[in-house]
Short mmCIF file of C-alpha atoms (C1' of nucleotides) in Angstrom, two decimals:
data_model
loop_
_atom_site.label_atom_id
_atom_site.label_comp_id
_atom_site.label_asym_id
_atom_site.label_seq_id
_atom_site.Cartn_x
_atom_site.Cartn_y
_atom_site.Cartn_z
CA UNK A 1 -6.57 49.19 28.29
CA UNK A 2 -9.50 47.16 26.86
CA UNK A 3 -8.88 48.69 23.19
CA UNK A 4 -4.68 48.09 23.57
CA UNK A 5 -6.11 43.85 24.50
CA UNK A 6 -8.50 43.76 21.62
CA UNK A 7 -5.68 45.30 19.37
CA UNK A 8 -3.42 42.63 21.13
CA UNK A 9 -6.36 40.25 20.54
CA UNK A 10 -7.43 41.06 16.82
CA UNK A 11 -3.17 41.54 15.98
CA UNK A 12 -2.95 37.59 17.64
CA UNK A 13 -5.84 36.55 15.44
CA UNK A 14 -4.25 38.22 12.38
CA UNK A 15 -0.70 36.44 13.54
CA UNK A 16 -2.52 33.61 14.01
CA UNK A 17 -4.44 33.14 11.35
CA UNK A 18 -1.50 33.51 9.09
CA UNK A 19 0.63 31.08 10.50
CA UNK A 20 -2.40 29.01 10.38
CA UNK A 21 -3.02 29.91 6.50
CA UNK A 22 1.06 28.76 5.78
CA UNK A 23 0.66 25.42 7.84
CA UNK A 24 -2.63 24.68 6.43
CA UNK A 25 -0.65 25.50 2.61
CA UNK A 26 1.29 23.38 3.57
CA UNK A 27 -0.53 20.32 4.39
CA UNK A 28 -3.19 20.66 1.11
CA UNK A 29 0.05 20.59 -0.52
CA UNK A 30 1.47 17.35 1.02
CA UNK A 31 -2.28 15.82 0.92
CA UNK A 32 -2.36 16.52 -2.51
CA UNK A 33 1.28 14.91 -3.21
CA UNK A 34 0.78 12.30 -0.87
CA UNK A 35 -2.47 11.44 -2.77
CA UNK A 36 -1.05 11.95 -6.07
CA UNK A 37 2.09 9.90 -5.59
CA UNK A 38 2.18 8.14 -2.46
CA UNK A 39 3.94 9.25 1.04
CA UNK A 40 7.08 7.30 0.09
CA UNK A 41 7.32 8.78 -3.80
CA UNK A 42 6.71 12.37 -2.22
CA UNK A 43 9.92 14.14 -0.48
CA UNK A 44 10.23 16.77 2.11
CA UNK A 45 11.69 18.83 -0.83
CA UNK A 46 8.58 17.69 -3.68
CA UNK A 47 6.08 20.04 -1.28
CA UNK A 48 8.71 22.53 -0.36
CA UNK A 49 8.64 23.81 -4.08
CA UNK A 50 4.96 22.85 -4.95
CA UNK A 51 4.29 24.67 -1.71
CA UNK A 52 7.01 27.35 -2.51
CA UNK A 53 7.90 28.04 0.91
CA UNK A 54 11.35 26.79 2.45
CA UNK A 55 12.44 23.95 3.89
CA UNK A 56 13.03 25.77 7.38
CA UNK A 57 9.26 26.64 7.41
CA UNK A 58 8.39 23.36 6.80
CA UNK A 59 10.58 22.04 9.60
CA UNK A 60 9.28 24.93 12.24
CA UNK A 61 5.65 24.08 11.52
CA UNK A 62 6.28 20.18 11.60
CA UNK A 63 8.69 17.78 13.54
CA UNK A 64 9.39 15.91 10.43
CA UNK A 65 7.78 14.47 7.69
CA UNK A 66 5.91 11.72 9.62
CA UNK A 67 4.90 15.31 11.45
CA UNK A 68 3.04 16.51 8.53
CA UNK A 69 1.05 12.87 7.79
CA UNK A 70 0.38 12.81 11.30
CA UNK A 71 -1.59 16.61 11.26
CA UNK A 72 -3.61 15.06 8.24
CA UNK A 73 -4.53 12.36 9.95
CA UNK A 74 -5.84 13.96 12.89
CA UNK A 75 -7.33 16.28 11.56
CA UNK A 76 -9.16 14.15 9.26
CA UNK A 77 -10.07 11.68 12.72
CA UNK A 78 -11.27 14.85 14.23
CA UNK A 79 -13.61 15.91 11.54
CA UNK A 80 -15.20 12.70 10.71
CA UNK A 81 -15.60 11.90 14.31
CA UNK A 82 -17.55 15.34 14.23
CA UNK A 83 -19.54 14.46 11.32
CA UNK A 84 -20.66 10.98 12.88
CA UNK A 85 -21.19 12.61 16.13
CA UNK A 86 -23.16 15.34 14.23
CA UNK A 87 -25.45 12.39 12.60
CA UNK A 88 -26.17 10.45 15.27
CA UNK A 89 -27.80 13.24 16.73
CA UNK A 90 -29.69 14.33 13.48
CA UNK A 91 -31.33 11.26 13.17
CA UNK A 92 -32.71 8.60 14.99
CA UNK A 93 -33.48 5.38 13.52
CA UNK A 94 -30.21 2.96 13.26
CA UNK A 95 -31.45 2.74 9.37
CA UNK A 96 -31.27 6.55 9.36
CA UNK A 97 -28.06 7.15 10.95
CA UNK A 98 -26.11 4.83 8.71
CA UNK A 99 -27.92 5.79 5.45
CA UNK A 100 -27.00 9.26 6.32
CA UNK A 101 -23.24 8.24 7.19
CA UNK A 102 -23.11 6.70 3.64
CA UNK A 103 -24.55 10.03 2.13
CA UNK A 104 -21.80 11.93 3.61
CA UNK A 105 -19.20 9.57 2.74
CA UNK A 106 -20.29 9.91 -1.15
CA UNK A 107 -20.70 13.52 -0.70
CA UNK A 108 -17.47 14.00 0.59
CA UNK A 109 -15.43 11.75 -2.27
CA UNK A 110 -16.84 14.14 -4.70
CA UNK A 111 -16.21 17.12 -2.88
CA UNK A 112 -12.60 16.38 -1.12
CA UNK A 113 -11.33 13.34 -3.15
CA UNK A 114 -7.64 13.76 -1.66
CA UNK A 115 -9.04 13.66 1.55
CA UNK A 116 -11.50 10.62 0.94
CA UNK A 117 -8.71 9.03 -0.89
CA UNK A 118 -6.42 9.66 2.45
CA UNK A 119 -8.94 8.10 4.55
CA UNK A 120 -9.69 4.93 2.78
CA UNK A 121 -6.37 4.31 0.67
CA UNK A 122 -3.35 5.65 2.25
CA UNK A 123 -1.43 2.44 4.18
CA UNK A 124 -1.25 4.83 7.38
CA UNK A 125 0.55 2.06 9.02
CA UNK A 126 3.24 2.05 6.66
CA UNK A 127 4.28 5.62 8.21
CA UNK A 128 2.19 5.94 11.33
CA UNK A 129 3.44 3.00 12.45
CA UNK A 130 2.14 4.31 16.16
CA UNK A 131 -1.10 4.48 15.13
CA UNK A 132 -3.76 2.47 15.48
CA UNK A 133 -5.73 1.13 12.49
CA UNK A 134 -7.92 3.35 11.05
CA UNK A 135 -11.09 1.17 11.51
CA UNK A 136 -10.77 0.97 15.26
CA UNK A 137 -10.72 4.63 15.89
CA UNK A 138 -13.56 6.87 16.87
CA UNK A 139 -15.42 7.26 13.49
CA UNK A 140 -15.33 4.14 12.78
CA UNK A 141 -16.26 2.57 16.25
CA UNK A 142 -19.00 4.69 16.37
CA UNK A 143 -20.58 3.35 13.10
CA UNK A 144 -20.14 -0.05 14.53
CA UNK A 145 -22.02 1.41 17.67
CA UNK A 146 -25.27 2.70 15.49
CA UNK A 147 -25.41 -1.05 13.93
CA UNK A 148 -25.20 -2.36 17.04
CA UNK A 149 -28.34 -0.08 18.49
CA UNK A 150 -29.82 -1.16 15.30
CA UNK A 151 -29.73 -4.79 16.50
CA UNK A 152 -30.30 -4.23 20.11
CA UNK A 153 -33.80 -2.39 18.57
CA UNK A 154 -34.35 -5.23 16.60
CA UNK A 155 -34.08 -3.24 12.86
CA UNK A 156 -30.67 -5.06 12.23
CA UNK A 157 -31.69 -9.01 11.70
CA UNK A 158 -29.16 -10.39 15.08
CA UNK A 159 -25.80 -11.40 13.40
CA UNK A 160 -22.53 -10.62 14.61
CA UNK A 161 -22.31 -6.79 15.04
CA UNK A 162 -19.26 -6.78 13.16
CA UNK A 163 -20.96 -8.48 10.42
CA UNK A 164 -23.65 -6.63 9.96
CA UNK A 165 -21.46 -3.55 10.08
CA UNK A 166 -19.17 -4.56 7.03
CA UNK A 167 -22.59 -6.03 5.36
CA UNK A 168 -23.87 -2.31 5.75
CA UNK A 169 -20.77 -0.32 4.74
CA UNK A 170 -18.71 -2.48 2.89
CA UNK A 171 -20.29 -2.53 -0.45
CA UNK A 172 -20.31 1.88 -0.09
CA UNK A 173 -16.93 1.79 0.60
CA UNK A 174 -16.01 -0.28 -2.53
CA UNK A 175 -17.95 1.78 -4.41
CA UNK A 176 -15.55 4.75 -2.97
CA UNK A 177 -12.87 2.93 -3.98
CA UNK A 178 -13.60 2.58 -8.06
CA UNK A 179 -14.65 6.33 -7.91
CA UNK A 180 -11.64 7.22 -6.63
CA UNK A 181 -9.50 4.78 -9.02
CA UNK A 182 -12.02 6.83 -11.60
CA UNK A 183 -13.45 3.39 -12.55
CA UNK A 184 -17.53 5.00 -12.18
CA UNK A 185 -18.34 7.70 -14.94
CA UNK A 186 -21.29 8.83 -12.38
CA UNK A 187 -20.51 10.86 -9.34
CA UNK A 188 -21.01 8.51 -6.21
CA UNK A 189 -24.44 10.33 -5.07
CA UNK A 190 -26.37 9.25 -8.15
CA UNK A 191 -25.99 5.52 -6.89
CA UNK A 192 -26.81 6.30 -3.28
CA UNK A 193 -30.11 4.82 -3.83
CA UNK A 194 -28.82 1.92 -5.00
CA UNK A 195 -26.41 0.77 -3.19
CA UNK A 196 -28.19 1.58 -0.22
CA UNK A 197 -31.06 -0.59 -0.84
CA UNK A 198 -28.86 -3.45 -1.22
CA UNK A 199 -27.05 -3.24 1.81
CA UNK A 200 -29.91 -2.53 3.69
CA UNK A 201 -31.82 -5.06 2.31
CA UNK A 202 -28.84 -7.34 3.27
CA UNK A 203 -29.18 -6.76 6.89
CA UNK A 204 -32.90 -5.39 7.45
CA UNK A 205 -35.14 -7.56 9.63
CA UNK A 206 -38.02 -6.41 8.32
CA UNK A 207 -40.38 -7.70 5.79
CA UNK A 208 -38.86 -8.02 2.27
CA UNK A 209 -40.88 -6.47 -0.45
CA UNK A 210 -38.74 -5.38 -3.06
CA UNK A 211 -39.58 -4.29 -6.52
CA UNK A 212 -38.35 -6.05 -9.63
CA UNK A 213 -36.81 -2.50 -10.18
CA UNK A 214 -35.89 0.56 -8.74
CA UNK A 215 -35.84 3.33 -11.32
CA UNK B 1 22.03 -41.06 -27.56
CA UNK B 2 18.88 -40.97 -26.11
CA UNK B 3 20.22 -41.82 -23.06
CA UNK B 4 22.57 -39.17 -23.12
CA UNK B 5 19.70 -36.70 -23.82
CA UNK B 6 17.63 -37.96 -21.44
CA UNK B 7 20.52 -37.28 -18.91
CA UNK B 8 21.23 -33.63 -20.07
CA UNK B 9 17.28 -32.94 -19.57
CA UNK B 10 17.09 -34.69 -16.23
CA UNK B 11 20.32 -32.44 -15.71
CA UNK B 12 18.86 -29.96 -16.65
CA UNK B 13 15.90 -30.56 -15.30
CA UNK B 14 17.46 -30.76 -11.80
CA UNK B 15 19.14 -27.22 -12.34
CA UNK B 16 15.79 -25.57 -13.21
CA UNK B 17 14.16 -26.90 -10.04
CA UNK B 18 17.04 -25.74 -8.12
CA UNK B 19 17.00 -22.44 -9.77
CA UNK B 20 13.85 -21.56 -9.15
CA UNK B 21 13.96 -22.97 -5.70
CA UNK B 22 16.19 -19.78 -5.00
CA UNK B 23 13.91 -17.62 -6.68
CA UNK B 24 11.09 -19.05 -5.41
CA UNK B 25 12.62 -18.47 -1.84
CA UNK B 26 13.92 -14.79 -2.17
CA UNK B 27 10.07 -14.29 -3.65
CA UNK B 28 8.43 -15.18 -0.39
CA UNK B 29 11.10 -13.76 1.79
CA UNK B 30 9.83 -10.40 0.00
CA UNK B 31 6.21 -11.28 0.42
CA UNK B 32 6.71 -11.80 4.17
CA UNK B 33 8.96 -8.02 4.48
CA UNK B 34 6.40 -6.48 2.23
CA UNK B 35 3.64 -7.22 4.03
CA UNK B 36 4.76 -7.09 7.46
CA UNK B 37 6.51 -3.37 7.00
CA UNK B 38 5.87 -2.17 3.49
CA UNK B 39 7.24 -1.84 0.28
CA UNK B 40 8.77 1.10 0.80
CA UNK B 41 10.24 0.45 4.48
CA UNK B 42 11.82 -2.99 2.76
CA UNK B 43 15.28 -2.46 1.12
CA UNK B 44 16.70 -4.58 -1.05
CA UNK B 45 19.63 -5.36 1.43
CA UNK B 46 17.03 -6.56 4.41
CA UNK B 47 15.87 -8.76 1.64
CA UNK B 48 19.35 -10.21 0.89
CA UNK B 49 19.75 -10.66 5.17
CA UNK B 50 16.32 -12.23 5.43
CA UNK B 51 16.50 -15.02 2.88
CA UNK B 52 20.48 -15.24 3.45
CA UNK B 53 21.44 -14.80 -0.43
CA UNK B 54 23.64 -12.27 -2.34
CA UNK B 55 23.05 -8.48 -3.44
CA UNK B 56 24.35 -10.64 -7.02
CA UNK B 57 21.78 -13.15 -6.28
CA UNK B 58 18.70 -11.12 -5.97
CA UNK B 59 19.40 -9.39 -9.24
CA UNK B 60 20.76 -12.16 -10.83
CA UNK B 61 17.24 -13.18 -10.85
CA UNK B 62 15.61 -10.45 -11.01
CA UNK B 63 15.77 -6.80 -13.13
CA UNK B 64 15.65 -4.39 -9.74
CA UNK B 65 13.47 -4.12 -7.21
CA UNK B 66 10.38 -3.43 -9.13
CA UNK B 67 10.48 -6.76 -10.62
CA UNK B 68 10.61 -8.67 -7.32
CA UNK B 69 7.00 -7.12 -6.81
CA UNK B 70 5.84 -7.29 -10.04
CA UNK B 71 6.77 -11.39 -10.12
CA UNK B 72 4.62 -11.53 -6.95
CA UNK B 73 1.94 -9.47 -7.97
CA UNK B 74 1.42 -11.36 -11.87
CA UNK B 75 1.66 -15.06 -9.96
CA UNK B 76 -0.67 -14.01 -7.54
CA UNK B 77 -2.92 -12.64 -10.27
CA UNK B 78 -2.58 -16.14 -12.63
CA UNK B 79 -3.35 -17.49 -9.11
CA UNK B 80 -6.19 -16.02 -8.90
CA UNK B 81 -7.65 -16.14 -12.60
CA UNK B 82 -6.78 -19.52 -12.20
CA UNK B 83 -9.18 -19.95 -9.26
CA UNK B 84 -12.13 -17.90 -10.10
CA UNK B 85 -12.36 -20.18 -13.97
CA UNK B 86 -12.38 -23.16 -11.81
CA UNK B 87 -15.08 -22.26 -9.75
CA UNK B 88 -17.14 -20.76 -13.01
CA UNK B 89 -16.51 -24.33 -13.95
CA UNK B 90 -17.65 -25.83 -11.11
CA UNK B 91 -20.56 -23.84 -9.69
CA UNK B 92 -23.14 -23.07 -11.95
CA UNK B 93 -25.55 -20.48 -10.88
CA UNK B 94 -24.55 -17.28 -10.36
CA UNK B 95 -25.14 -17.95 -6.47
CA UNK B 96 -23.16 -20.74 -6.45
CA UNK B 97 -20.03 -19.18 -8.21
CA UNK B 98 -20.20 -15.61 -6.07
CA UNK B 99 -20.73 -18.12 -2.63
CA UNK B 100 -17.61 -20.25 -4.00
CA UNK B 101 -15.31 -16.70 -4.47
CA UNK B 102 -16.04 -15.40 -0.95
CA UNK B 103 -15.68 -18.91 0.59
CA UNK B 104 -11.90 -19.59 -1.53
CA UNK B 105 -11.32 -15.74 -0.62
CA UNK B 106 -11.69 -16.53 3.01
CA UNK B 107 -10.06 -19.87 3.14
CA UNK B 108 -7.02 -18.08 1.48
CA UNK B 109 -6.49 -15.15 3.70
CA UNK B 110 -6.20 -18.05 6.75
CA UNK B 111 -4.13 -20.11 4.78
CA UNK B 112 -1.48 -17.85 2.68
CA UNK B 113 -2.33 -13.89 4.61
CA UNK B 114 0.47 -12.70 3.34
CA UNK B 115 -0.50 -13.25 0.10
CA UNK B 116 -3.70 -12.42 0.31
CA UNK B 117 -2.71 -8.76 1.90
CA UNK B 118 -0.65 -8.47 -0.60
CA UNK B 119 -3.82 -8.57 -2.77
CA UNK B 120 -6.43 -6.52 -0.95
CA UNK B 121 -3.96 -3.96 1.44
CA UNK B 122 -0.89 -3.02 -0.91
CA UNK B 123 -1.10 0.13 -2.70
CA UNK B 124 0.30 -1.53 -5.95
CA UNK B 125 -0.10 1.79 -8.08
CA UNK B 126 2.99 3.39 -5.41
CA UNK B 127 5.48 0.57 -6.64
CA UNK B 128 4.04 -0.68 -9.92
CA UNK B 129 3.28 2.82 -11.45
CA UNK B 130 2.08 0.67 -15.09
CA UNK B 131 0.22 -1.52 -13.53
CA UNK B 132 -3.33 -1.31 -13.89
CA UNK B 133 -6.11 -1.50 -10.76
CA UNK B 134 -6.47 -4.27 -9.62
CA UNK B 135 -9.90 -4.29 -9.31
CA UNK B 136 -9.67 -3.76 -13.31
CA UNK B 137 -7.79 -7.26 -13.68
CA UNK B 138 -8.67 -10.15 -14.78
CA UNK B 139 -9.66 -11.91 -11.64
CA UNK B 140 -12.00 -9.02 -10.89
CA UNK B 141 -13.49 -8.88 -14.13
CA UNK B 142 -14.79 -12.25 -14.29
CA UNK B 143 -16.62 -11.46 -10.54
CA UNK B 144 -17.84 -8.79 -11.82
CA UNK B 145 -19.25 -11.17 -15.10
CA UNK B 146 -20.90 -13.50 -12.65
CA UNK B 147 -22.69 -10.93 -11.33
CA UNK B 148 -24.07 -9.50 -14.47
CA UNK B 149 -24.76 -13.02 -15.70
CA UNK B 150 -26.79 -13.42 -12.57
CA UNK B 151 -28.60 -9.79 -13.63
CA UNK B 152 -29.55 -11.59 -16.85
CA UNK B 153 -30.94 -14.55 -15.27
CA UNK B 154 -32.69 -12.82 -13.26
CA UNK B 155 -31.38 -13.92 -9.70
CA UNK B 156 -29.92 -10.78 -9.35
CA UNK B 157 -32.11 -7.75 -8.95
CA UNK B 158 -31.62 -5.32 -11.99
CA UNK B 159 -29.56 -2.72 -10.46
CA UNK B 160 -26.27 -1.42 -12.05
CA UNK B 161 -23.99 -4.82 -12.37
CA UNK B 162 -20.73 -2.65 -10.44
CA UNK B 163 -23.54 -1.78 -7.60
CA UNK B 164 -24.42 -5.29 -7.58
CA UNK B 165 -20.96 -6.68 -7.46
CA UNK B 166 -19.90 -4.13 -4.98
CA UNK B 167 -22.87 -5.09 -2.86
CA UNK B 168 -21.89 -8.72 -3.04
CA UNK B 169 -18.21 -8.78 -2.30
CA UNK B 170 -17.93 -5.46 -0.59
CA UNK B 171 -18.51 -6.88 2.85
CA UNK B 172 -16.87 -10.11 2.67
CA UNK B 173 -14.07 -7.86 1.60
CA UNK B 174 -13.70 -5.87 4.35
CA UNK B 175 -14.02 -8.87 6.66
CA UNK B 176 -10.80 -10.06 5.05
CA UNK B 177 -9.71 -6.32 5.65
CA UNK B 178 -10.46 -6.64 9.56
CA UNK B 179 -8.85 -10.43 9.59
CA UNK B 180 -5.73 -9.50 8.07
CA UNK B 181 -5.38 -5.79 10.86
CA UNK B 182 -6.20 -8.67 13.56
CA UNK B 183 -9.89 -7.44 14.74
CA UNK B 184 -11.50 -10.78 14.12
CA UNK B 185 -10.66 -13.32 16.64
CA UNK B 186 -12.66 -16.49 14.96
CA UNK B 187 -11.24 -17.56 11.37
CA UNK B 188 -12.79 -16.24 8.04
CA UNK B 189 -14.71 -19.76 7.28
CA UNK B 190 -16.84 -19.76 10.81
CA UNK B 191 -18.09 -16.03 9.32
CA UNK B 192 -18.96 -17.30 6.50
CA UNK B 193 -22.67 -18.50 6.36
CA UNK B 194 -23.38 -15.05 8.02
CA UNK B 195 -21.59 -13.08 5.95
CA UNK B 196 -22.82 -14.56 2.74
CA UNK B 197 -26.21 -14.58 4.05
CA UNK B 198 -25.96 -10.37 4.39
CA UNK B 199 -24.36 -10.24 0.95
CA UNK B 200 -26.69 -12.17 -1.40
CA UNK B 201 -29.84 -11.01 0.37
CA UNK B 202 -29.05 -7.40 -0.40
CA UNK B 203 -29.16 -8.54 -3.99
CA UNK B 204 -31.17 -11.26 -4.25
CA UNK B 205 -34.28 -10.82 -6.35
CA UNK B 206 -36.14 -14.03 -4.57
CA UNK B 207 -38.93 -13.54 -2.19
CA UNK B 208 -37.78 -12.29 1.43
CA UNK B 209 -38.06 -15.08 4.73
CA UNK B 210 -35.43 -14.58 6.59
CA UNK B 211 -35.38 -16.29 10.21
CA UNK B 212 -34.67 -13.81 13.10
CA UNK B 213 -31.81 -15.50 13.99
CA UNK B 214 -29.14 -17.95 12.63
CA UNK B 215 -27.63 -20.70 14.12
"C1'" DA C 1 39.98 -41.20 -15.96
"C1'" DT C 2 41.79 -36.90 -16.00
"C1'" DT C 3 42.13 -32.40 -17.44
"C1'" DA C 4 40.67 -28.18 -19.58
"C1'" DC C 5 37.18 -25.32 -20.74
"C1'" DA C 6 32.65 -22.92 -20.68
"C1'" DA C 7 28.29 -21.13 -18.81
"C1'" DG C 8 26.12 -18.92 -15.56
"C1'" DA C 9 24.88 -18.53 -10.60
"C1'" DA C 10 26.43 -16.37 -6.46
"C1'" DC C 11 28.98 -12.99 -4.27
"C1'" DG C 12 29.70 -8.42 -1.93
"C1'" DA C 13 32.46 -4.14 -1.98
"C1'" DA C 14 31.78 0.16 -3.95
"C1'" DC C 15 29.23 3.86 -6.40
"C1'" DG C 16 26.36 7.74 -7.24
"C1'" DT C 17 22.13 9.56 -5.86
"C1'" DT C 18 18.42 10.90 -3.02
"C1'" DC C 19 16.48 11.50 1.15
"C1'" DG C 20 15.19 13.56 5.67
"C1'" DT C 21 17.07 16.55 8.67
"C1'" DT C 22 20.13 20.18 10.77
"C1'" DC C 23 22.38 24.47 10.98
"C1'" DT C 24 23.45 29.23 10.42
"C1'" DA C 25 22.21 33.44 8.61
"C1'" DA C 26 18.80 36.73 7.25
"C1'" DT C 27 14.37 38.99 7.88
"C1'" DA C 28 10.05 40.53 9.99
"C1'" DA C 29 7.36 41.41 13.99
"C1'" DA C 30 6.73 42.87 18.67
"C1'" DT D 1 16.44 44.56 21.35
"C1'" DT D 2 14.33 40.33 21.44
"C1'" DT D 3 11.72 36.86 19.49
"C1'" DA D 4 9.49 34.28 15.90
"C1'" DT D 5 9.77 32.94 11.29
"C1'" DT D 6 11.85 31.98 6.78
"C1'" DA D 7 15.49 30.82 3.96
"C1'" DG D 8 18.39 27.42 1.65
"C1'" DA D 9 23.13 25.48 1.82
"C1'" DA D 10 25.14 21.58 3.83
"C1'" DC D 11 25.32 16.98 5.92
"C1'" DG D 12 25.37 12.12 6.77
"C1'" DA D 13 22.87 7.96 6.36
"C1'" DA D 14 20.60 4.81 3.56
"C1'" DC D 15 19.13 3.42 -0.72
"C1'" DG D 16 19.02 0.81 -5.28
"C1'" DT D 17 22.14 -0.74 -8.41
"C1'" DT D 18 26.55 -2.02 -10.81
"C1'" DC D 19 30.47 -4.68 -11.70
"C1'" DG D 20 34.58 -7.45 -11.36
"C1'" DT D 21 35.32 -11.60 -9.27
"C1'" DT D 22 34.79 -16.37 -7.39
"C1'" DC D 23 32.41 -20.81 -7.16
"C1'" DT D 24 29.79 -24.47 -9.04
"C1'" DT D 25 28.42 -27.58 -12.37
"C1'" DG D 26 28.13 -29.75 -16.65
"C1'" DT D 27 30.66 -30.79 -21.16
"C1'" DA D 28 34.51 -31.89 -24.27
"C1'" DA D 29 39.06 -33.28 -25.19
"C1'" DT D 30 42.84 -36.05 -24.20
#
DNA sequence: ATTACAAGAACGAACGTTCGTTCTAATAAA
DNA sequence: TTTATTAGAACGAACGTTCGTTCTTGTAAT
């Protein structure tokens, strides 16, 4: 009885993790299209043959096309919401927490451009046009809530929380940007130091003692 | 004689204003589409409804849809050239020139947002596949120069000129971002002072007294 | 002053193509 | 056998664009 379940069990898994393997083909596919050319330049039938599978299995694993942006976007919601969630109980220190949310964001152009690029590029409301924008969901209201610890603690110098959130992470973000339009020779970790001292600089309370350089 | 000429060119004259009254018109009736559903959710025939003209009309003046964007993406970039020599002729220290950008930058996403989303949101690389980035162009270059003129000088700290630039503008950028999706409920200008007060002391190479609050 | 002509702006029906989606049949798994 | 999955031909709607025509306006000839 128990061995017939886990057969059931392990077969389910196997089943499972197939379907999961085709679905998940599918969408790198369409992220990397979608990325490469834009939602509206990519058809239904540009990922069917980059994807070589059919356009019936694209249409049983998604509702449509909107279907497939839709999985990408949650899924990508879902993870960074994890990742912020992750940091914010890592460290401690407002000044820690979004230095560390920066650091991830770098590491993660390098390592997942077509992702990064789907984050911070992609018009989602040009074909999610249900969904909310992207900077008032979850991973993004929860950096907003680590500046705004940061100027309840007194770190952050008291300006408008929402200022002193695009003060911190605007000038990062930018510099995703130009890596991603491939306008930095250097991958995006070797500035970290540097671009974090500025915007941290631009919103720190504390003393200001900066050298004429940083090396 | 003369008089005759003079009458043709005032004629003519006339005809040319007219002319380009049309254009002008079908121009912003395609700003206002494009930025309120897309590029790609705009056809040419919602066009034609919108600004009550002919199929003819629209490509009469001009070559296909392409070229309606790419008119309102090279005036907006003389526009903008335009704007950012004045103020290099205007303001003279580097300070000055950057405060001057971010203040016209702000004043301009109250007073024409569709334009200026038409700068900062639209992915112009979907629809205007030879265009280069537009953080590559002209108007973008010369921010860039005042900041490395200000590395020279010495106001700047002597960081990589793109980190410095990014640091500068990043925020106030994404403020414009957040203005334009409708999180900001106070205008651009009343930001401002804070705003530029983040920026330029992340960069700044000036000793550091910063009151704990601003009025 | 009237008429005839010319230039080009405006018009919109019609075209060919592409797209997203559906449908039916075939195959594999349970 | 039944169910889940894949396959790809077929479909209709919508798209960007073309093209023959009409309308308008300015010029020349009578």
């Amino acid at each position: 009885m128990k061995i017939i379940e886990r057969k059931r069990a392990l077969s389910q898994l196997h089943q499972d993790s197939k379907i999961e393997e085709r679905r998940g083909h599918i969408l790198g596919t369409a992220l990397n299209l979608f990325t490469r050319s834009g939602y509206f330049n990519t058809s239904v039938h540009d990922i069917q043959r980059r994807a070589e599978v059919s356009i019936g299995s694209i249409y049983h694993h998604f509702k449509n096309k909107e279907g497939i942006a839709k999985a990408l976007y949650d899924d990508l919601l879902v993870r960074m919401e994890g990742e912020m969630v992750k940091i914010m109980g890592e460290q401690k220190t407002c000044h820690d927490r979004c230095r560390e949310v920066v650091s991830f964001l770098f590491a993660m152009t390098e390592n997942e451009p077509d992702t990064m690029e789907f984050v911070v590029h992609a018009r989602h409301r040009e074909f999610l046009p249900d969904e909310k924008p992207i900077c008032s969901s979850r991973p993004f209201t929860l950096m907003l809530e680590m500046v705004q610890e940061g100027i309840r603690e007194g770190d952050i110098v008291g300006v408008n929380s929402v200022v002193a959130a695009t003060a911190i992470f605007g000038g990062p973000l930018r510099m995703i940007h130009l890596r991603l339009e491939g306008m930095l020779e250097q991958p995006l970790p070797s500035y970290l130091s540097e671009v974090w001292q500025c915007a941290w600089h631009g919103v720190s309370s504390m003393g200001y003692m900066r050298p004429k350089e940083w090396s």
